[in-house]
């Protein structure tokens, strides 16, 4: 996998500020954690496959499965962000709405590039 480029300052700001009621994914937090633990297991399995010098195509197949699993997590988080954070900001209007829309489009652009 290619390394993730460093995020810009806007992407790394603390979104857990006290004025936020909660993030959109919070209702599915346990599901996300289960998926991420499964992906972590897949990564360990890939390491083991390389250590054991398994067939290249078999490793690539597992890389593809892991990539799709990460993409599914990303899409779920993006959907939750748009339906919760962006919608709430849009209802409130003003500069926060513009900022949330830009934040979401920037996140989509990063996902498309990856």
Short mmCIF file of N, CA, C and O in Angstrom, two decimals:
data_model
loop_
_atom_site.label_atom_id
_atom_site.label_comp_id
_atom_site.label_asym_id
_atom_site.label_seq_id
_atom_site.Cartn_x
_atom_site.Cartn_y
_atom_site.Cartn_z
N UNK A 1 0.84 -1.18 0.00
CA UNK A 1 0.00 0.00 0.00
C UNK A 1 0.88 1.23 0.00
O UNK A 1 1.95 1.23 0.56
N UNK A 2 0.37 2.30 -0.61
CA UNK A 2 1.14 3.53 -0.61
C UNK A 2 0.93 4.26 0.70
O UNK A 2 -0.17 4.25 1.26
N UNK A 3 1.97 4.92 1.20
CA UNK A 3 1.82 5.64 2.46
C UNK A 3 0.86 6.80 2.30
O UNK A 3 0.76 7.39 1.23
N UNK A 4 0.18 7.11 3.37
CA UNK A 4 -0.77 8.21 3.36
C UNK A 4 -0.01 9.52 3.48
O UNK A 4 0.85 9.65 4.34
N UNK A 5 -0.30 10.48 2.58
CA UNK A 5 0.39 11.76 2.67
C UNK A 5 -0.03 12.49 3.95
O UNK A 5 -1.13 12.27 4.45
N UNK A 6 0.84 13.35 4.47
CA UNK A 6 0.46 14.09 5.68
C UNK A 6 -0.75 14.95 5.39
O UNK A 6 -0.91 15.48 4.29
N UNK A 7 -1.59 15.07 6.38
CA UNK A 7 -2.80 15.87 6.22
C UNK A 7 -2.48 17.33 6.44
O UNK A 7 -1.56 17.68 7.17
N UNK A 8 -3.28 18.19 5.79
CA UNK A 8 -3.08 19.60 6.01
C UNK A 8 -3.63 19.99 7.39
O UNK A 8 -4.33 19.22 8.02
N UNK A 9 -3.28 21.18 7.84
CA UNK A 9 -3.65 21.62 9.19
C UNK A 9 -5.16 21.60 9.40
O UNK A 9 -5.64 21.23 10.46
N UNK A 10 -5.93 21.97 8.40
CA UNK A 10 -7.39 21.99 8.55
C UNK A 10 -7.94 20.59 8.78
O UNK A 10 -8.91 20.40 9.51
N UNK A 11 -7.32 19.60 8.18
CA UNK A 11 -7.80 18.23 8.32
C UNK A 11 -7.44 17.62 9.66
O UNK A 11 -8.02 16.63 10.06
N UNK A 12 -6.48 18.22 10.36
CA UNK A 12 -6.06 17.64 11.62
C UNK A 12 -6.58 18.40 12.83
O UNK A 12 -6.20 18.12 13.94
N UNK A 13 -7.47 19.38 12.60
CA UNK A 13 -7.96 20.12 13.75
C UNK A 13 -8.80 19.22 14.64
O UNK A 13 -9.30 18.20 14.22
N UNK A 14 -8.91 19.60 15.89
CA UNK A 14 -9.64 18.82 16.87
C UNK A 14 -11.13 19.05 16.67
O UNK A 14 -11.63 20.14 16.90
N UNK A 15 -11.84 18.02 16.23
CA UNK A 15 -13.27 18.13 16.00
C UNK A 15 -14.06 17.66 17.20
O UNK A 15 -15.27 17.52 17.13
N UNK A 16 -13.40 17.40 18.30
CA UNK A 16 -14.08 16.96 19.51
C UNK A 16 -14.33 18.14 20.44
O UNK A 16 -14.40 17.98 21.65
N UNK A 17 -14.43 19.31 19.88
CA UNK A 17 -14.66 20.51 20.69
C UNK A 17 -15.95 20.37 21.47
O UNK A 17 -16.90 19.72 21.03
N UNK A 18 -16.03 20.98 22.65
CA UNK A 18 -17.20 20.82 23.51
C UNK A 18 -18.51 21.27 22.87
O UNK A 18 -19.56 20.82 23.27
N UNK A 19 -18.46 22.14 21.84
CA UNK A 19 -19.70 22.60 21.24
C UNK A 19 -20.31 21.57 20.29
O UNK A 19 -21.41 21.77 19.80
N UNK A 20 -19.63 20.46 20.02
CA UNK A 20 -20.19 19.42 19.17
C UNK A 20 -20.95 18.43 20.04
O UNK A 20 -20.44 17.93 21.02
N UNK A 21 -22.17 18.13 19.63
CA UNK A 21 -23.02 17.21 20.41
C UNK A 21 -22.55 15.77 20.28
O UNK A 21 -22.87 14.93 21.09
N UNK A 22 -21.82 15.45 19.26
CA UNK A 22 -21.35 14.09 19.01
C UNK A 22 -21.15 13.92 17.52
O UNK A 22 -21.73 14.64 16.73
N UNK A 23 -20.33 13.00 17.18
CA UNK A 23 -20.06 12.77 15.76
C UNK A 23 -21.10 11.83 15.18
O UNK A 23 -21.70 11.04 15.89
N UNK A 24 -21.31 11.92 13.88
CA UNK A 24 -22.33 11.12 13.22
C UNK A 24 -22.14 9.63 13.36
O UNK A 24 -23.10 8.87 13.37
N UNK A 25 -20.92 9.18 13.49
CA UNK A 25 -20.65 7.74 13.56
C UNK A 25 -20.88 7.16 14.95
O UNK A 25 -20.84 5.94 15.12
N UNK A 26 -21.12 8.01 15.93
CA UNK A 26 -21.13 7.56 17.33
C UNK A 26 -22.17 6.46 17.59
O UNK A 26 -21.93 5.57 18.40
N UNK A 27 -23.28 6.48 16.86
CA UNK A 27 -24.29 5.44 17.07
C UNK A 27 -23.85 4.09 16.52
O UNK A 27 -24.37 3.05 16.92
N UNK A 28 -22.87 4.10 15.62
CA UNK A 28 -22.35 2.85 15.04
C UNK A 28 -20.90 2.61 15.45
O UNK A 28 -20.20 1.83 14.81
N UNK A 29 -20.46 3.26 16.52
CA UNK A 29 -19.06 3.18 16.96
C UNK A 29 -18.60 1.73 17.12
O UNK A 29 -17.52 1.36 16.65
N UNK A 30 -19.40 0.90 17.79
CA UNK A 30 -19.01 -0.49 18.01
C UNK A 30 -18.84 -1.24 16.69
O UNK A 30 -17.93 -2.05 16.54
N UNK A 31 -19.73 -0.96 15.73
CA UNK A 31 -19.61 -1.60 14.41
C UNK A 31 -18.31 -1.19 13.72
O UNK A 31 -17.63 -2.03 13.13
N UNK A 32 -17.99 0.10 13.80
CA UNK A 32 -16.74 0.57 13.19
C UNK A 32 -15.53 -0.07 13.86
O UNK A 32 -14.59 -0.48 13.19
N UNK A 33 -15.57 -0.15 15.18
CA UNK A 33 -14.45 -0.76 15.90
C UNK A 33 -14.29 -2.23 15.53
O UNK A 33 -13.16 -2.71 15.34
N UNK A 34 -15.39 -2.97 15.38
CA UNK A 34 -15.32 -4.38 14.97
C UNK A 34 -14.70 -4.50 13.59
O UNK A 34 -13.84 -5.35 13.35
N UNK A 35 -15.15 -3.63 12.67
CA UNK A 35 -14.61 -3.67 11.31
C UNK A 35 -13.12 -3.36 11.32
O UNK A 35 -12.33 -4.02 10.64
N UNK A 36 -12.72 -2.35 12.09
CA UNK A 36 -11.31 -1.96 12.13
C UNK A 36 -10.45 -3.05 12.77
O UNK A 36 -9.32 -3.28 12.34
N UNK A 37 -10.98 -3.73 13.76
CA UNK A 37 -10.23 -4.85 14.35
C UNK A 37 -10.06 -5.99 13.34
O UNK A 37 -9.02 -6.65 13.29
N UNK A 38 -11.10 -6.21 12.55
CA UNK A 38 -11.01 -7.24 11.50
C UNK A 38 -9.93 -6.85 10.49
O UNK A 38 -9.14 -7.69 10.05
N UNK A 39 -9.90 -5.58 10.12
CA UNK A 39 -8.90 -5.09 9.17
C UNK A 39 -7.51 -5.22 9.77
O UNK A 39 -6.55 -5.60 9.09
N UNK A 40 -7.39 -4.94 11.06
CA UNK A 40 -6.11 -5.10 11.74
C UNK A 40 -5.65 -6.56 11.66
O UNK A 40 -4.47 -6.84 11.40
N UNK A 41 -6.58 -7.47 11.82
CA UNK A 41 -6.26 -8.89 11.69
C UNK A 41 -5.83 -9.23 10.27
O UNK A 41 -4.91 -10.04 10.07
N UNK A 42 -6.48 -8.61 9.29
CA UNK A 42 -6.09 -8.83 7.90
C UNK A 42 -4.66 -8.35 7.66
O UNK A 42 -3.90 -9.01 6.95
N UNK A 43 -4.30 -7.21 8.25
CA UNK A 43 -2.94 -6.68 8.09
C UNK A 43 -1.92 -7.64 8.69
O UNK A 43 -0.87 -7.91 8.08
N UNK A 44 -2.23 -8.19 9.85
CA UNK A 44 -1.33 -9.18 10.46
C UNK A 44 -1.23 -10.43 9.58
O UNK A 44 -0.15 -11.00 9.42
N UNK A 45 -2.35 -10.82 9.00
CA UNK A 45 -2.35 -11.97 8.09
C UNK A 45 -1.49 -11.72 6.87
O UNK A 45 -0.77 -12.62 6.41
N UNK A 46 -1.53 -10.51 6.35
CA UNK A 46 -0.69 -10.16 5.20
C UNK A 46 0.79 -10.23 5.57
O UNK A 46 1.61 -10.74 4.80
N UNK A 47 1.13 -9.73 6.74
CA UNK A 47 2.52 -9.80 7.19
C UNK A 47 2.98 -11.25 7.28
O UNK A 47 4.07 -11.60 6.82
N UNK A 48 2.11 -12.08 7.82
CA UNK A 48 2.42 -13.50 7.97
C UNK A 48 2.61 -14.15 6.58
O UNK A 48 3.53 -14.95 6.39
N UNK A 49 1.75 -13.77 5.64
CA UNK A 49 1.87 -14.33 4.29
C UNK A 49 3.22 -13.98 3.66
O UNK A 49 3.84 -14.82 3.02
N UNK A 50 3.65 -12.73 3.86
CA UNK A 50 4.94 -12.33 3.30
C UNK A 50 6.07 -13.06 4.02
O UNK A 50 7.00 -13.57 3.37
N UNK A 51 5.99 -13.13 5.35
CA UNK A 51 7.01 -13.86 6.11
C UNK A 51 7.12 -15.30 5.65
O UNK A 51 8.22 -15.86 5.56
N UNK A 52 5.98 -15.92 5.34
CA UNK A 52 5.96 -17.32 4.93
C UNK A 52 6.15 -17.49 3.42
O UNK A 52 6.04 -18.59 2.89
N UNK A 53 6.42 -16.38 2.74
CA UNK A 53 6.69 -16.36 1.30
C UNK A 53 5.59 -17.02 0.49
O UNK A 53 5.83 -17.84 -0.40
N UNK A 54 4.35 -16.65 0.79
CA UNK A 54 3.20 -17.17 0.04
C UNK A 54 3.22 -16.63 -1.38
O UNK A 54 3.90 -15.65 -1.70
N UNK A 55 2.42 -17.21 -2.23
CA UNK A 55 2.32 -16.86 -3.64
C UNK A 55 1.85 -15.41 -3.79
O UNK A 55 0.93 -14.97 -3.11
N UNK A 56 2.51 -14.67 -4.69
CA UNK A 56 2.24 -13.23 -4.89
C UNK A 56 0.76 -12.93 -5.11
O UNK A 56 0.21 -11.99 -4.52
N UNK A 57 0.12 -13.70 -5.96
CA UNK A 57 -1.28 -13.44 -6.30
C UNK A 57 -2.17 -13.62 -5.07
O UNK A 57 -3.13 -12.87 -4.87
N UNK A 58 -1.86 -14.58 -4.24
CA UNK A 58 -2.64 -14.79 -3.01
C UNK A 58 -2.51 -13.58 -2.08
O UNK A 58 -3.49 -13.13 -1.48
N UNK A 59 -1.29 -13.03 -1.99
CA UNK A 59 -1.08 -11.84 -1.16
C UNK A 59 -1.84 -10.65 -1.75
O UNK A 59 -2.52 -9.91 -1.03
N UNK A 60 -1.73 -10.49 -3.06
CA UNK A 60 -2.44 -9.37 -3.72
C UNK A 60 -3.95 -9.48 -3.54
O UNK A 60 -4.63 -8.47 -3.37
N UNK A 61 -4.46 -10.69 -3.56
CA UNK A 61 -5.89 -10.90 -3.34
C UNK A 61 -6.28 -10.41 -1.95
O UNK A 61 -7.31 -9.74 -1.77
N UNK A 62 -5.45 -10.71 -0.96
CA UNK A 62 -5.74 -10.27 0.41
C UNK A 62 -5.57 -8.76 0.56
O UNK A 62 -6.32 -8.12 1.31
N UNK A 63 -4.61 -8.18 -0.14
CA UNK A 63 -4.44 -6.72 -0.13
C UNK A 63 -5.70 -6.06 -0.68
O UNK A 63 -6.20 -5.08 -0.13
N UNK A 64 -6.22 -6.62 -1.75
CA UNK A 64 -7.44 -6.09 -2.36
C UNK A 64 -8.62 -6.17 -1.39
O UNK A 64 -9.40 -5.22 -1.25
N UNK A 65 -8.74 -7.28 -0.70
CA UNK A 65 -9.83 -7.44 0.28
C UNK A 65 -9.70 -6.43 1.41
O UNK A 65 -10.68 -5.82 1.84
N UNK A 66 -8.48 -6.22 1.87
CA UNK A 66 -8.25 -5.26 2.94
C UNK A 66 -8.53 -3.84 2.47
O UNK A 66 -9.12 -3.04 3.20
N UNK A 67 -8.13 -3.52 1.26
CA UNK A 67 -8.38 -2.20 0.69
C UNK A 67 -9.88 -1.94 0.60
O UNK A 67 -10.36 -0.86 0.98
N UNK A 68 -10.63 -2.93 0.14
CA UNK A 68 -12.08 -2.77 0.04
C UNK A 68 -12.71 -2.60 1.42
O UNK A 68 -13.64 -1.81 1.59
N UNK A 69 -12.19 -3.31 2.41
CA UNK A 69 -12.71 -3.17 3.77
C UNK A 69 -12.46 -1.76 4.31
O UNK A 69 -13.34 -1.16 4.93
N UNK A 70 -11.27 -1.23 4.06
CA UNK A 70 -10.96 0.14 4.49
C UNK A 70 -11.84 1.15 3.76
O UNK A 70 -12.32 2.12 4.35
N UNK A 71 -12.06 0.92 2.48
CA UNK A 71 -12.92 1.81 1.70
C UNK A 71 -14.35 1.79 2.24
O UNK A 71 -15.01 2.83 2.29
N UNK A 72 -14.82 0.63 2.65
CA UNK A 72 -16.17 0.53 3.21
C UNK A 72 -16.27 1.33 4.51
O UNK A 72 -17.28 2.02 4.75
N UNK A 73 -15.24 1.26 5.35
CA UNK A 73 -15.22 2.06 6.58
C UNK A 73 -15.23 3.55 6.22
O UNK A 73 -16.00 4.33 6.78
N UNK A 74 -14.39 3.93 5.28
CA UNK A 74 -14.31 5.34 4.87
C UNK A 74 -15.65 5.83 4.33
O UNK A 74 -16.10 6.93 4.68
N UNK A 75 -16.30 5.05 3.50
CA UNK A 75 -17.58 5.46 2.93
C UNK A 75 -18.65 5.57 4.01
O UNK A 75 -19.47 6.49 3.99
N UNK A 76 -18.65 4.65 4.96
CA UNK A 76 -19.60 4.73 6.07
C UNK A 76 -19.38 5.98 6.90
O UNK A 76 -20.34 6.68 7.26
N UNK A 77 -18.12 6.28 7.22
CA UNK A 77 -17.81 7.47 7.99
C UNK A 77 -18.18 8.74 7.22
O UNK A 77 -18.72 9.69 7.80
N UNK A 78 -17.93 8.74 5.93
CA UNK A 78 -18.28 9.89 5.10
C UNK A 78 -19.80 10.09 5.07
O UNK A 78 -20.29 11.21 5.23
N UNK A 79 -20.53 9.01 4.89
CA UNK A 79 -21.99 9.10 4.89
C UNK A 79 -22.50 9.62 6.23
O UNK A 79 -23.37 10.51 6.27
N UNK A 80 -21.95 9.10 7.32
CA UNK A 80 -22.35 9.56 8.65
C UNK A 80 -22.01 11.04 8.83
O UNK A 80 -22.81 11.81 9.38
N UNK A 81 -20.85 11.45 8.35
CA UNK A 81 -20.43 12.85 8.48
C UNK A 81 -21.38 13.77 7.72
O UNK A 81 -21.83 14.79 8.25
N UNK A 82 -21.69 13.38 6.50
CA UNK A 82 -22.58 14.23 5.70
C UNK A 82 -23.97 14.28 6.30
O UNK A 82 -24.56 15.36 6.44
N UNK A 83 -24.52 13.13 6.68
CA UNK A 83 -25.89 13.11 7.18
C UNK A 83 -26.03 13.70 8.57
O UNK A 83 -27.14 14.05 8.98
N UNK A 84 -24.94 13.84 9.30
CA UNK A 84 -25.02 14.39 10.65
C UNK A 84 -24.37 15.77 10.71
O UNK A 84 -25.05 16.78 10.83
N UNK A 85 -23.08 15.82 10.60
CA UNK A 85 -22.33 17.06 10.79
C UNK A 85 -22.65 18.11 9.73
O UNK A 85 -22.89 19.27 10.05
N UNK A 86 -22.65 17.69 8.46
CA UNK A 86 -22.89 18.64 7.38
C UNK A 86 -24.35 19.11 7.39
O UNK A 86 -24.61 20.30 7.26
N UNK A 87 -25.27 18.18 7.57
CA UNK A 87 -26.69 18.57 7.61
C UNK A 87 -26.96 19.51 8.77
O UNK A 87 -27.63 20.53 8.60
N UNK A 88 -26.43 19.21 9.95
CA UNK A 88 -26.63 20.10 11.11
C UNK A 88 -26.07 21.49 10.83
O UNK A 88 -26.70 22.50 11.16
N UNK A 89 -24.88 21.55 10.24
CA UNK A 89 -24.28 22.85 9.92
C UNK A 89 -25.09 23.58 8.86
O UNK A 89 -25.27 24.80 8.94
N UNK A 90 -25.60 22.84 7.87
CA UNK A 90 -26.41 23.47 6.82
C UNK A 90 -27.69 24.06 7.39
O UNK A 90 -28.11 25.16 6.99
N UNK A 91 -28.30 23.37 8.33
CA UNK A 91 -29.51 23.88 8.97
C UNK A 91 -29.19 25.16 9.74
O UNK A 91 -29.94 26.13 9.70
N UNK A 92 -28.04 25.19 10.42
CA UNK A 92 -27.63 26.37 11.18
C UNK A 92 -27.25 27.52 10.23
O UNK A 92 -27.45 28.68 10.55
N UNK A 93 -26.72 27.16 9.07
CA UNK A 93 -26.35 28.16 8.08
C UNK A 93 -25.08 28.91 8.46
O UNK A 93 -24.39 28.56 9.42
N UNK A 94 -24.78 29.94 7.68
CA UNK A 94 -23.63 30.79 7.96
C UNK A 94 -22.31 30.15 7.60
O UNK A 94 -22.24 29.17 6.86
N UNK A 95 -21.23 30.72 8.15
CA UNK A 95 -19.89 30.26 7.78
C UNK A 95 -19.60 28.81 8.20
O UNK A 95 -18.81 28.12 7.56
N UNK A 96 -20.24 28.34 9.27
CA UNK A 96 -20.02 26.95 9.68
C UNK A 96 -20.52 25.98 8.60
O UNK A 96 -19.88 24.96 8.34
N UNK A 97 -21.62 26.31 7.97
CA UNK A 97 -22.15 25.47 6.90
C UNK A 97 -21.16 25.40 5.75
O UNK A 97 -20.86 24.32 5.23
N UNK A 98 -20.64 26.56 5.36
CA UNK A 98 -19.66 26.60 4.28
C UNK A 98 -18.42 25.79 4.65
O UNK A 98 -17.88 25.05 3.82
N UNK A 99 -17.97 25.92 5.89
CA UNK A 99 -16.77 25.20 6.34
C UNK A 99 -17.00 23.69 6.32
O UNK A 99 -16.11 22.93 5.91
N UNK A 100 -18.17 23.24 6.78
CA UNK A 100 -18.45 21.79 6.80
C UNK A 100 -18.56 21.22 5.39
O UNK A 100 -18.11 20.10 5.13
N UNK A 101 -19.14 21.98 4.48
CA UNK A 101 -19.25 21.51 3.09
C UNK A 101 -17.85 21.41 2.48
O UNK A 101 -17.52 20.42 1.83
N UNK A 102 -17.00 22.40 2.72
CA UNK A 102 -15.64 22.36 2.21
C UNK A 102 -14.88 21.18 2.81
O UNK A 102 -14.16 20.46 2.12
N UNK A 103 -15.05 20.98 4.11
CA UNK A 103 -14.40 19.87 4.80
C UNK A 103 -14.82 18.53 4.17
O UNK A 103 -13.98 17.66 3.93
N UNK A 104 -16.10 18.37 3.89
CA UNK A 104 -16.60 17.13 3.30
C UNK A 104 -16.07 16.95 1.88
O UNK A 104 -15.64 15.85 1.51
N UNK A 105 -16.06 18.02 1.08
CA UNK A 105 -15.56 17.88 -0.29
C UNK A 105 -14.06 17.60 -0.30
O UNK A 105 -13.57 16.83 -1.12
N UNK A 106 -13.33 18.18 0.65
CA UNK A 106 -11.89 17.88 0.76
C UNK A 106 -11.68 16.40 1.13
O UNK A 106 -10.77 15.75 0.61
N UNK A 107 -12.51 15.90 2.04
CA UNK A 107 -12.41 14.49 2.43
C UNK A 107 -12.71 13.58 1.24
O UNK A 107 -12.01 12.57 1.03
N UNK A 108 -13.71 13.93 0.46
CA UNK A 108 -14.05 13.15 -0.73
C UNK A 108 -12.88 13.16 -1.71
O UNK A 108 -12.50 12.13 -2.26
N UNK A 109 -12.26 14.33 -1.90
CA UNK A 109 -11.12 14.44 -2.81
C UNK A 109 -9.97 13.55 -2.35
O UNK A 109 -9.33 12.88 -3.16
N UNK A 110 -9.72 13.51 -1.03
CA UNK A 110 -8.64 12.65 -0.52
C UNK A 110 -8.97 11.18 -0.77
O UNK A 110 -8.09 10.38 -1.13
N UNK A 111 -10.23 10.80 -0.60
CA UNK A 111 -10.62 9.41 -0.83
C UNK A 111 -10.51 9.03 -2.30
O UNK A 111 -10.09 7.92 -2.63
N UNK A 112 -10.87 9.95 -3.17
CA UNK A 112 -10.79 9.67 -4.60
C UNK A 112 -9.34 9.50 -5.04
O UNK A 112 -9.03 8.64 -5.88
N UNK A 113 -8.44 10.28 -4.45
CA UNK A 113 -7.01 10.19 -4.81
C UNK A 113 -6.37 8.92 -4.29
O UNK A 113 -5.37 8.46 -4.81
N UNK A 114 -6.94 8.34 -3.23
CA UNK A 114 -6.28 7.18 -2.61
C UNK A 114 -6.52 5.89 -3.35
O UNK A 114 -7.24 5.75 -4.24
#
